[in-house]
Amino acid sequence: MKKKMIAFNATVMLGLSAVLSTPTYAQTMSEMQAQKQEVQKKQADVQSNLKEAEDKLSSLKSEQKELIAQLNRLNLATEKNNEKVEETEKQITETNKKVKSLEKEIDELKEKLAQREEVIKERARSLQKSGGNVDYVSVILGSADIGDLIGRAFAVNTVAEADRDLLQETKDMQDSLEKKQKEVKDKLSSLKDMKAELEEMQAQLETQTAQKDKVMEDLKAQEMDSADIKEALEQQSSSLKDQESNLDESISAEQKRQEEIKAQEAAKKAAAEAKQNTESNSAEVAQAPQAKAAPAAASKSTTTSEERSSVKAETTSTPSSNVSSTPTSGNVVTVGNKWIGNSAYVFGGGRTQSDIDNGLFDCSSFVRWAYAQVGVDLGPMGAVSTDTLKHKGTKVSASSMKPGDLVFFDTYKKDGHVGIYVGGGQFIGAQSSTGVAIANMSSGYWADHFAGHVVRI
């Protein structure tokens, strides 16, 4: 583009040099007429180039306006995602504290288990023979009489039940703590994965912003070049108008001079004819009464030059309108196309009308919005997530999926990303790197993270 602008600028300046090198006046009328035609031709070329420069400026301003909107959207997405990163870091810190607290509880429980194990062993030893290795049955069978048997049996049963309750209680506590520990560790792992994804997304947003900033710089440079070219062309046009005006004055003066010469020649001719008539009739004039000679009046023939004006056909331009399409076909596969190249990914975005108006979505909020456009409610705006969506509709096999089905991907967690299948091995969704876009799920990243989870609404 820049090379094209430089070439165009060089052409303009060469044209200007050619115009300025043309003499302002010529020797003859035909030369002046020819020069005027040449000036008019160059003026037409300048006007054509001027129109091109004005169209270019208009196009550049339009591109800048669209780019500014994209930059504002990316900046807003970056700001919201930064907030989400900070919130995730806080959750990671709090979860780490819970993990450490649970680990401490588990250590304390292990110590209690060891103590209870000693108590149980001591109880068993108290019912066994001194230094022996007698079990509960031996204790009962070793009774001296029926009273001793009943006493021993009662004591053994009591101790056995107490031991059993103690062991069960201890085991329940241990299982509960281990379950909590696993849940917290899983949450911590999920948060760390989410933070890594957010940080990668932020890096992509920053890259996109830097690229668009560079494009904006190029557009501004092109605008300056176009403005310079437009100014040079306007100067050419003004110079050519002055030359044409000077030529018109010269042509008019030359026409007037030629008309005066013709009038003088006609007068001389008439005077000569009158003199000849007078000499030929001198004899008669001497004999007859002197008659007043009426000199023939020379009629001045004046020629008027008609100004020729060419009427150019008026060109009418229909103003372009940016009318956003309203989905009426009920096709959930295509209603989101309006956001392609016109949106940004925000983790947790799309859950307020302001976010939607600014094209800020995450994967699940975009799916909810798309289905809402065709009259299908997938849940409250502020509560939709991949977890809620995967329980909607009916699960189908990947081999039988159709356009409109929900496809899930295992990203920072299982079923961490969702989109709408459009057919041909592609899906549309709010992607972290591009905003709303159509992506290929037959190969590459999305194929690697697709585990075959498909839901039909």
Short mmCIF file of C-alpha atoms in Angstrom, two decimals:
data_model
loop_
_atom_site.label_atom_id
_atom_site.label_comp_id
_atom_site.label_asym_id
_atom_site.label_seq_id
_atom_site.Cartn_x
_atom_site.Cartn_y
_atom_site.Cartn_z
CA MET A 1 0.00 0.00 0.00
CA LYS A 2 2.79 2.40 0.94
CA LYS A 3 4.66 1.67 -2.32
CA LYS A 4 1.48 2.35 -4.23
CA MET A 5 1.05 5.70 -2.47
CA ILE A 6 4.69 6.64 -3.23
CA ALA A 7 4.25 5.72 -6.91
CA PHE A 8 1.03 7.67 -7.06
CA ASN A 9 2.71 10.69 -5.45
CA ALA A 10 5.57 10.52 -7.97
CA THR A 11 3.05 10.41 -10.83
CA VAL A 12 1.29 13.46 -9.45
CA MET A 13 4.51 15.45 -9.11
CA LEU A 14 5.62 14.50 -12.64
CA GLY A 15 2.23 15.64 -13.90
CA LEU A 16 2.63 18.92 -12.05
CA SER A 17 6.06 19.45 -13.62
CA ALA A 18 4.60 18.85 -17.06
CA VAL A 19 1.81 21.36 -16.45
CA LEU A 20 4.13 24.05 -15.12
CA SER A 21 6.49 23.57 -18.07
CA THR A 22 3.72 24.44 -20.54
CA PRO A 23 4.00 28.05 -21.85
CA THR A 24 1.24 30.34 -20.68
CA TYR A 25 0.91 32.20 -24.00
CA ALA A 26 1.40 31.16 -27.63
CA GLN A 27 2.17 32.99 -30.87
CA THR A 28 -1.00 32.25 -32.82
CA MET A 29 -4.69 31.72 -32.14
CA SER A 30 -4.46 28.05 -33.15
CA GLU A 31 -1.56 27.52 -30.76
CA MET A 32 -3.51 29.16 -27.94
CA GLN A 33 -6.57 27.03 -28.68
CA ALA A 34 -4.40 23.90 -28.72
CA GLN A 35 -2.76 24.92 -25.46
CA LYS A 36 -6.16 25.52 -23.87
CA GLN A 37 -7.28 22.04 -24.90
CA GLU A 38 -4.08 20.62 -23.40
CA VAL A 39 -4.70 22.50 -20.14
CA GLN A 40 -8.30 21.26 -20.03
CA LYS A 41 -7.14 17.68 -20.60
CA LYS A 42 -4.63 17.96 -17.75
CA GLN A 43 -7.30 19.54 -15.57
CA ALA A 44 -9.54 16.54 -16.23
CA ASP A 45 -6.67 14.21 -15.26
CA VAL A 46 -6.02 16.22 -12.09
CA GLN A 47 -9.70 16.14 -11.15
CA SER A 48 -9.75 12.37 -11.67
CA ASN A 49 -6.66 11.96 -9.46
CA LEU A 50 -8.15 14.36 -6.92
CA LYS A 51 -11.32 12.26 -6.77
CA GLU A 52 -9.17 9.16 -6.25
CA ALA A 53 -7.24 10.88 -3.44
CA GLU A 54 -10.47 12.01 -1.76
CA ASP A 55 -11.91 8.49 -2.01
CA LYS A 56 -8.68 7.12 -0.55
CA LEU A 57 -8.85 9.54 2.37
CA SER A 58 -12.47 8.61 2.99
CA SER A 59 -11.59 4.91 2.91
CA LEU A 60 -8.67 5.41 5.31
CA LYS A 61 -10.85 7.32 7.76
CA SER A 62 -13.43 4.53 7.61
CA GLU A 63 -10.73 1.91 8.26
CA GLN A 64 -9.40 3.96 11.17
CA LYS A 65 -12.88 4.24 12.67
CA GLU A 66 -13.38 0.47 12.48
CA LEU A 67 -9.90 -0.16 13.86
CA ILE A 68 -10.48 2.23 16.78
CA ALA A 69 -13.64 0.26 17.65
CA GLN A 70 -11.64 -2.99 17.57
CA LEU A 71 -8.88 -1.50 19.74
CA ASN A 72 -11.43 -0.24 22.26
CA ARG A 73 -12.97 -3.72 22.36
CA LEU A 74 -9.58 -5.38 22.86
CA ASN A 75 -8.63 -2.90 25.59
CA LEU A 76 -11.92 -3.56 27.38
CA ALA A 77 -11.41 -7.32 27.06
CA THR A 78 -7.85 -6.98 28.40
CA GLU A 79 -9.08 -4.96 31.37
CA LYS A 80 -11.81 -7.47 32.23
CA ASN A 81 -9.48 -10.45 31.79
CA ASN A 82 -6.88 -8.78 34.03
CA GLU A 83 -9.55 -8.52 36.69
CA LYS A 84 -10.31 -12.23 36.22
CA VAL A 85 -6.59 -13.08 36.51
CA GLU A 86 -6.36 -11.14 39.79
CA GLU A 87 -9.51 -12.84 41.09
CA THR A 88 -8.11 -16.26 40.11
CA GLU A 89 -4.80 -15.52 41.85
CA LYS A 90 -6.72 -14.67 45.04
CA GLN A 91 -8.68 -17.92 44.77
CA ILE A 92 -5.43 -19.85 44.27
CA THR A 93 -3.96 -18.22 47.39
CA GLU A 94 -7.07 -19.03 49.45
CA THR A 95 -7.19 -22.60 48.12
CA ASN A 96 -3.51 -23.10 48.95
CA LYS A 97 -4.32 -22.05 52.51
CA LYS A 98 -7.15 -24.60 52.63
CA VAL A 99 -4.85 -27.32 51.32
CA LYS A 100 -2.28 -26.56 54.00
CA SER A 101 -5.00 -26.45 56.68
CA LEU A 102 -6.37 -29.82 55.58
CA GLU A 103 -2.87 -31.30 55.47
CA LYS A 104 -2.38 -30.12 59.05
CA GLU A 105 -5.72 -31.70 60.07
CA ILE A 106 -4.71 -34.95 58.40
CA ASP A 107 -1.38 -34.95 60.27
CA GLU A 108 -3.24 -34.36 63.54
CA LEU A 109 -5.67 -37.15 62.67
CA LYS A 110 -2.81 -39.54 61.94
CA GLU A 111 -1.40 -38.76 65.38
CA LYS A 112 -4.82 -39.44 66.96
CA LEU A 113 -5.06 -42.68 65.01
CA ALA A 114 -1.73 -43.77 66.39
CA GLN A 115 -2.88 -42.95 69.94
CA ARG A 116 -6.18 -44.79 69.46
CA GLU A 117 -4.35 -47.77 68.08
CA GLU A 118 -2.38 -47.92 71.33
CA VAL A 119 -5.61 -47.68 73.37
CA ILE A 120 -7.15 -50.53 71.42
CA LYS A 121 -4.04 -52.63 71.86
CA GLU A 122 -4.00 -51.89 75.59
CA ARG A 123 -7.64 -52.94 75.90
CA ALA A 124 -6.90 -56.17 74.16
CA ARG A 125 -3.89 -56.82 76.36
CA SER A 126 -5.96 -56.21 79.50
CA LEU A 127 -8.25 -59.10 78.51
CA GLN A 128 -5.44 -61.38 77.55
CA LYS A 129 -3.34 -63.51 79.88
CA SER A 130 -0.28 -61.82 81.17
CA GLY A 131 2.38 -61.83 78.47
CA GLY A 132 0.11 -64.03 76.33
CA ASN A 133 -1.26 -63.68 72.92
CA VAL A 134 -4.83 -64.77 73.68
CA ASP A 135 -7.67 -63.47 71.51
CA TYR A 136 -11.19 -62.59 72.64
CA VAL A 137 -12.51 -66.14 72.15
CA SER A 138 -9.72 -67.57 74.33
CA VAL A 139 -10.56 -65.05 77.04
CA ILE A 140 -14.18 -66.21 77.11
CA LEU A 141 -13.38 -69.95 76.96
CA GLY A 142 -10.87 -69.56 79.78
CA SER A 143 -13.58 -68.61 82.31
CA ALA A 144 -13.75 -70.58 85.61
CA ASP A 145 -17.53 -70.81 85.89
CA ILE A 146 -20.72 -69.57 84.31
CA GLY A 147 -20.63 -66.29 86.21
CA ASP A 148 -17.06 -65.72 85.12
CA LEU A 149 -18.04 -66.66 81.55
CA ILE A 150 -20.89 -64.15 81.48
CA GLY A 151 -18.70 -61.46 82.96
CA ARG A 152 -15.92 -62.10 80.52
CA ALA A 153 -18.33 -62.28 77.56
CA PHE A 154 -19.95 -59.00 78.56
CA ALA A 155 -16.59 -57.31 78.97
CA VAL A 156 -15.33 -58.62 75.63
CA ASN A 157 -18.50 -57.51 73.83
CA THR A 158 -18.32 -54.05 75.36
CA VAL A 159 -14.68 -53.61 74.45
CA ALA A 160 -15.24 -55.02 70.96
CA GLU A 161 -18.13 -52.66 70.27
CA ALA A 162 -16.18 -49.69 71.66
CA ASP A 163 -13.19 -50.60 69.54
CA ARG A 164 -15.36 -51.08 66.48
CA ASP A 165 -17.08 -47.69 66.97
CA LEU A 166 -13.74 -46.03 67.60
CA LEU A 167 -12.22 -47.56 64.51
CA GLN A 168 -15.25 -46.68 62.37
CA GLU A 169 -15.31 -43.11 63.64
CA THR A 170 -11.60 -42.74 62.97
CA LYS A 171 -11.94 -44.24 59.50
CA ASP A 172 -14.88 -41.92 58.67
CA MET A 173 -12.86 -38.90 59.78
CA GLN A 174 -9.91 -40.00 57.70
CA ASP A 175 -12.07 -40.64 54.61
CA SER A 176 -13.77 -37.25 55.00
CA LEU A 177 -10.49 -35.38 55.27
CA GLU A 178 -8.98 -37.22 52.33
CA LYS A 179 -12.09 -36.45 50.26
CA LYS A 180 -11.89 -32.77 51.18
CA GLN A 181 -8.19 -32.74 50.44
CA LYS A 182 -8.78 -34.28 47.01
CA GLU A 183 -11.54 -31.78 46.20
CA VAL A 184 -9.40 -28.83 47.25
CA LYS A 185 -6.37 -30.12 45.34
CA ASP A 186 -8.54 -30.67 42.24
CA LYS A 187 -9.89 -27.13 42.58
CA LEU A 188 -6.37 -25.79 43.02
CA SER A 189 -5.22 -27.65 39.90
CA SER A 190 -8.22 -26.31 37.94
CA LEU A 191 -7.52 -22.75 39.12
CA LYS A 192 -3.87 -23.01 38.12
CA ASP A 193 -4.86 -24.32 34.68
CA MET A 194 -7.42 -21.53 34.32
CA LYS A 195 -4.82 -18.94 35.31
CA ALA A 196 -2.40 -20.35 32.72
CA GLU A 197 -5.14 -20.13 30.06
CA LEU A 198 -6.01 -16.59 31.10
CA GLU A 199 -2.37 -15.54 30.95
CA GLU A 200 -2.03 -17.09 27.49
CA MET A 201 -5.20 -15.31 26.42
CA GLN A 202 -3.85 -12.02 27.77
CA ALA A 203 -0.67 -12.51 25.78
CA GLN A 204 -2.74 -13.08 22.64
CA LEU A 205 -4.81 -9.97 23.33
CA GLU A 206 -1.65 -7.92 23.82
CA THR A 207 -0.25 -9.28 20.54
CA GLN A 208 -3.46 -8.41 18.72
CA THR A 209 -3.47 -4.93 20.25
CA ALA A 210 0.16 -4.35 19.23
CA GLN A 211 -0.60 -5.52 15.69
CA LYS A 212 -3.62 -3.25 15.42
CA ASP A 213 -1.60 -0.33 16.83
CA LYS A 214 0.93 -0.92 14.05
CA VAL A 215 -1.87 -1.00 11.47
CA MET A 216 -3.22 2.25 12.92
CA GLU A 217 0.21 3.87 12.53
CA ASP A 218 0.35 2.72 8.89
CA LEU A 219 -3.15 4.05 8.23
CA LYS A 220 -2.27 7.42 9.72
CA ALA A 221 0.91 7.58 7.61
CA GLN A 222 -1.13 6.74 4.51
CA GLU A 223 -3.65 9.40 5.50
CA MET A 224 -0.86 11.99 5.68
CA ASP A 225 0.46 10.88 2.29
CA SER A 226 -3.03 11.07 0.80
CA ALA A 227 -3.57 14.50 2.33
CA ASP A 228 -0.26 15.71 0.83
CA ILE A 229 -1.24 14.30 -2.56
CA LYS A 230 -4.66 15.92 -2.33
CA GLU A 231 -3.06 19.27 -1.49
CA ALA A 232 -0.63 18.95 -4.42
CA LEU A 233 -3.49 18.07 -6.76
CA GLU A 234 -5.53 21.03 -5.55
CA GLN A 235 -2.54 23.27 -6.24
CA GLN A 236 -2.27 21.78 -9.73
CA SER A 237 -5.96 22.34 -10.30
CA SER A 238 -5.68 25.96 -9.17
CA SER A 239 -2.62 26.51 -11.39
CA LEU A 240 -4.40 24.99 -14.39
CA LYS A 241 -7.46 27.14 -13.75
CA ASP A 242 -5.24 30.23 -13.73
CA GLN A 243 -3.60 29.12 -16.98
CA GLU A 244 -6.96 28.49 -18.61
CA SER A 245 -8.21 31.88 -17.45
CA ASN A 246 -5.08 33.58 -18.84
CA LEU A 247 -5.48 31.70 -22.10
CA ASP A 248 -9.14 32.76 -22.33
CA GLU A 249 -8.10 36.38 -21.84
CA SER A 250 -5.35 36.03 -24.46
CA ILE A 251 -7.72 34.36 -26.94
CA SER A 252 -10.33 37.07 -26.35
CA ALA A 253 -7.74 39.81 -26.84
CA GLU A 254 -6.43 38.14 -29.99
CA GLN A 255 -9.97 37.80 -31.37
CA LYS A 256 -10.63 41.49 -30.67
CA ARG A 257 -7.33 42.47 -32.32
CA GLN A 258 -8.14 40.43 -35.42
CA GLU A 259 -11.62 41.94 -35.63
CA GLU A 260 -10.13 45.44 -35.45
CA ILE A 261 -7.65 44.58 -38.23
CA LYS A 262 -10.49 43.30 -40.41
CA ALA A 263 -12.51 46.46 -39.77
CA GLN A 264 -9.54 48.68 -40.67
CA GLU A 265 -8.90 46.75 -43.89
CA ALA A 266 -12.58 47.02 -44.86
CA ALA A 267 -12.50 50.78 -44.26
CA LYS A 268 -9.36 51.20 -46.37
CA LYS A 269 -10.92 49.19 -49.18
CA ALA A 270 -14.08 51.25 -49.12
CA ALA A 271 -12.08 54.50 -49.19
CA ALA A 272 -10.04 53.31 -52.16
CA GLU A 273 -13.17 52.40 -54.11
CA ALA A 274 -14.71 55.76 -53.34
CA LYS A 275 -11.60 57.56 -54.54
CA GLN A 276 -11.59 55.58 -57.80
CA ASN A 277 -15.23 56.42 -58.47
CA THR A 278 -14.52 60.05 -57.79
CA GLU A 279 -11.63 60.24 -60.30
CA SER A 280 -13.59 58.44 -63.05
CA ASN A 281 -16.47 60.89 -62.73
CA SER A 282 -14.30 64.00 -62.45
CA ALA A 283 -15.36 65.30 -65.84
CA GLU A 284 -19.02 65.15 -65.09
CA VAL A 285 -18.40 66.59 -61.72
CA ALA A 286 -16.69 69.63 -63.34
CA GLN A 287 -19.66 70.29 -65.72
CA ALA A 288 -22.52 69.48 -63.43
CA PRO A 289 -23.37 71.16 -60.15
CA GLN A 290 -21.16 69.87 -57.50
CA ALA A 291 -22.92 67.09 -55.78
CA LYS A 292 -22.20 66.00 -52.38
CA ALA A 293 -20.40 62.74 -52.47
CA ALA A 294 -21.68 60.28 -49.99
CA PRO A 295 -18.80 58.16 -48.96
CA ALA A 296 -19.63 54.62 -48.71
CA ALA A 297 -19.75 53.61 -45.16
CA ALA A 298 -17.77 50.62 -44.38
CA SER A 299 -19.80 48.25 -42.41
CA LYS A 300 -17.93 46.75 -39.64
CA SER A 301 -18.48 43.09 -39.42
CA THR A 302 -17.99 41.99 -35.93
CA THR A 303 -17.80 38.45 -34.94
CA THR A 304 -18.77 37.44 -31.53
CA SER A 305 -17.24 34.43 -29.95
CA GLU A 306 -19.75 32.16 -28.25
CA GLU A 307 -18.66 30.63 -25.01
CA ARG A 308 -19.03 26.94 -25.04
CA SER A 309 -20.01 25.20 -21.84
CA SER A 310 -20.08 21.48 -21.37
CA VAL A 311 -22.61 20.18 -18.91
CA LYS A 312 -21.36 17.21 -16.98
CA ALA A 313 -23.83 14.59 -15.86
CA GLU A 314 -24.42 14.74 -12.13
CA THR A 315 -23.33 11.67 -10.28
CA THR A 316 -25.40 10.68 -7.30
CA SER A 317 -24.02 8.49 -4.58
CA THR A 318 -26.16 6.45 -2.29
CA PRO A 319 -24.93 6.71 1.31
CA SER A 320 -23.88 3.37 2.68
CA SER A 321 -25.68 2.21 5.78
CA ASN A 322 -24.39 -0.04 8.51
CA VAL A 323 -27.50 -2.00 9.33
CA SER A 324 -26.87 -4.92 11.61
CA SER A 325 -28.69 -8.02 10.51
CA THR A 326 -31.38 -9.37 12.80
CA PRO A 327 -31.60 -13.15 12.81
CA THR A 328 -34.96 -14.24 11.46
CA SER A 329 -34.15 -17.60 9.88
CA GLY A 330 -33.92 -19.41 13.18
CA ASN A 331 -30.56 -20.89 12.15
CA VAL A 332 -28.41 -21.01 15.26
CA VAL A 333 -25.39 -21.92 13.12
CA THR A 334 -25.27 -18.55 11.34
CA VAL A 335 -26.74 -15.99 13.75
CA GLY A 336 -23.32 -15.52 15.36
CA ASN A 337 -21.59 -14.60 12.09
CA LYS A 338 -22.27 -10.91 12.81
CA TRP A 339 -19.69 -11.09 15.61
CA ILE A 340 -16.88 -12.64 13.54
CA GLY A 341 -14.03 -10.10 13.51
CA ASN A 342 -16.22 -7.83 15.61
CA SER A 343 -15.85 -9.27 19.13
CA ALA A 344 -13.36 -10.20 21.84
CA TYR A 345 -13.09 -13.07 24.34
CA VAL A 346 -13.56 -12.22 28.01
CA PHE A 347 -13.51 -14.96 30.63
CA GLY A 348 -16.88 -14.59 32.36
CA GLY A 349 -18.03 -12.06 29.73
CA GLY A 350 -21.37 -11.93 27.93
CA ARG A 351 -23.41 -12.02 31.11
CA THR A 352 -24.58 -8.42 31.00
CA GLN A 353 -26.29 -6.52 28.19
CA SER A 354 -23.37 -4.09 28.17
CA ASP A 355 -20.94 -6.94 27.42
CA ILE A 356 -23.18 -8.23 24.65
CA ASP A 357 -23.56 -4.76 23.12
CA ASN A 358 -19.75 -4.50 23.02
CA GLY A 359 -19.27 -8.01 21.62
CA LEU A 360 -17.57 -9.36 24.76
CA PHE A 361 -18.28 -13.09 25.21
CA ASP A 362 -16.84 -16.24 26.65
CA CYS A 363 -17.65 -19.61 25.07
CA SER A 364 -20.76 -20.52 27.09
CA SER A 365 -22.32 -17.03 27.06
CA PHE A 366 -21.97 -16.89 23.25
CA VAL A 367 -23.73 -20.26 22.90
CA ARG A 368 -26.52 -19.06 25.17
CA TRP A 369 -26.84 -15.80 23.18
CA ALA A 370 -26.93 -17.65 19.81
CA TYR A 371 -29.68 -20.00 20.93
CA ALA A 372 -31.62 -17.11 22.48
CA GLN A 373 -31.67 -15.44 19.04
CA VAL A 374 -33.63 -18.39 17.66
CA GLY A 375 -36.00 -18.59 20.61
CA VAL A 376 -34.31 -21.31 22.69
CA ASP A 377 -33.63 -20.53 26.36
CA LEU A 378 -30.57 -22.29 27.75
CA GLY A 379 -30.75 -20.67 31.16
CA PRO A 380 -30.31 -17.30 32.89
CA MET A 381 -27.84 -14.89 31.32
CA GLY A 382 -25.75 -14.60 34.46
CA ALA A 383 -25.66 -18.30 35.35
CA VAL A 384 -24.80 -20.12 32.11
CA SER A 385 -21.55 -22.13 32.01
CA THR A 386 -20.08 -25.15 30.28
CA ASP A 387 -21.15 -27.19 33.30
CA THR A 388 -24.81 -26.11 32.93
CA LEU A 389 -24.79 -26.51 29.14
CA LYS A 390 -23.42 -30.05 29.15
CA HIS A 391 -26.51 -31.18 31.07
CA LYS A 392 -28.93 -29.65 28.54
CA GLY A 393 -30.51 -31.59 25.71
CA THR A 394 -29.46 -35.10 24.78
CA LYS A 395 -25.98 -36.54 24.53
CA VAL A 396 -25.19 -37.95 21.05
CA SER A 397 -22.19 -39.66 19.55
CA ALA A 398 -19.55 -37.65 17.69
CA SER A 399 -20.13 -39.78 14.59
CA SER A 400 -23.76 -38.65 14.37
CA MET A 401 -23.38 -34.96 15.27
CA LYS A 402 -25.23 -32.42 13.13
CA PRO A 403 -25.02 -28.62 12.63
CA GLY A 404 -26.42 -26.92 15.72
CA ASP A 405 -25.15 -29.53 18.19
CA LEU A 406 -23.00 -28.37 21.12
CA VAL A 407 -19.43 -29.65 21.04
CA PHE A 408 -17.29 -29.66 24.20
CA PHE A 409 -13.50 -29.57 24.54
CA ASP A 410 -11.21 -30.47 27.45
CA THR A 411 -9.07 -27.33 27.87
CA TYR A 412 -8.08 -26.05 31.31
CA LYS A 413 -10.58 -28.58 32.71
CA LYS A 414 -12.86 -31.31 31.38
CA ASP A 415 -15.54 -29.73 29.15
CA GLY A 416 -13.82 -26.38 29.68
CA HIS A 417 -14.79 -25.03 26.24
CA VAL A 418 -18.00 -25.24 24.19
CA GLY A 419 -19.05 -24.22 20.69
CA ILE A 420 -21.75 -24.86 18.06
CA TYR A 421 -21.02 -27.39 15.34
CA VAL A 422 -21.53 -25.87 11.86
CA GLY A 423 -20.68 -28.94 9.78
CA GLY A 424 -17.66 -29.93 7.72
CA GLY A 425 -15.55 -30.54 10.81
CA GLN A 426 -15.90 -26.93 11.97
CA PHE A 427 -17.57 -25.13 14.86
CA ILE A 428 -18.36 -21.53 15.74
CA GLY A 429 -17.66 -20.18 19.19
CA ALA A 430 -16.05 -17.46 21.25
CA GLN A 431 -12.37 -18.41 21.04
CA SER A 432 -9.85 -16.98 23.48
CA SER A 433 -7.42 -15.97 20.73
CA THR A 434 -9.83 -14.35 18.26
CA GLY A 435 -13.20 -13.69 19.79
CA VAL A 436 -16.14 -15.19 17.91
CA ALA A 437 -14.76 -17.23 15.01
CA ILE A 438 -15.22 -20.45 13.07
CA ALA A 439 -12.51 -22.99 13.94
CA ASN A 440 -11.43 -26.38 12.64
CA MET A 441 -11.99 -29.29 15.01
CA SER A 442 -10.80 -31.99 12.60
CA SER A 443 -7.10 -31.34 13.16
CA GLY A 444 -4.75 -29.29 15.29
CA TYR A 445 -5.46 -27.88 18.75
CA TRP A 446 -9.23 -28.41 18.84
CA ALA A 447 -8.99 -31.95 17.49
CA ASP A 448 -6.47 -32.76 20.24
CA HIS A 449 -8.84 -31.40 22.92
CA PHE A 450 -12.11 -32.88 21.59
CA ALA A 451 -13.06 -35.99 23.53
CA GLY A 452 -16.27 -36.71 21.62
CA HIS A 453 -18.69 -34.97 24.01
CA VAL A 454 -21.65 -33.75 21.89
CA VAL A 455 -25.03 -32.51 23.12
CA ARG A 456 -28.09 -32.00 20.92
CA ILE A 457 -30.46 -29.27 22.09
#
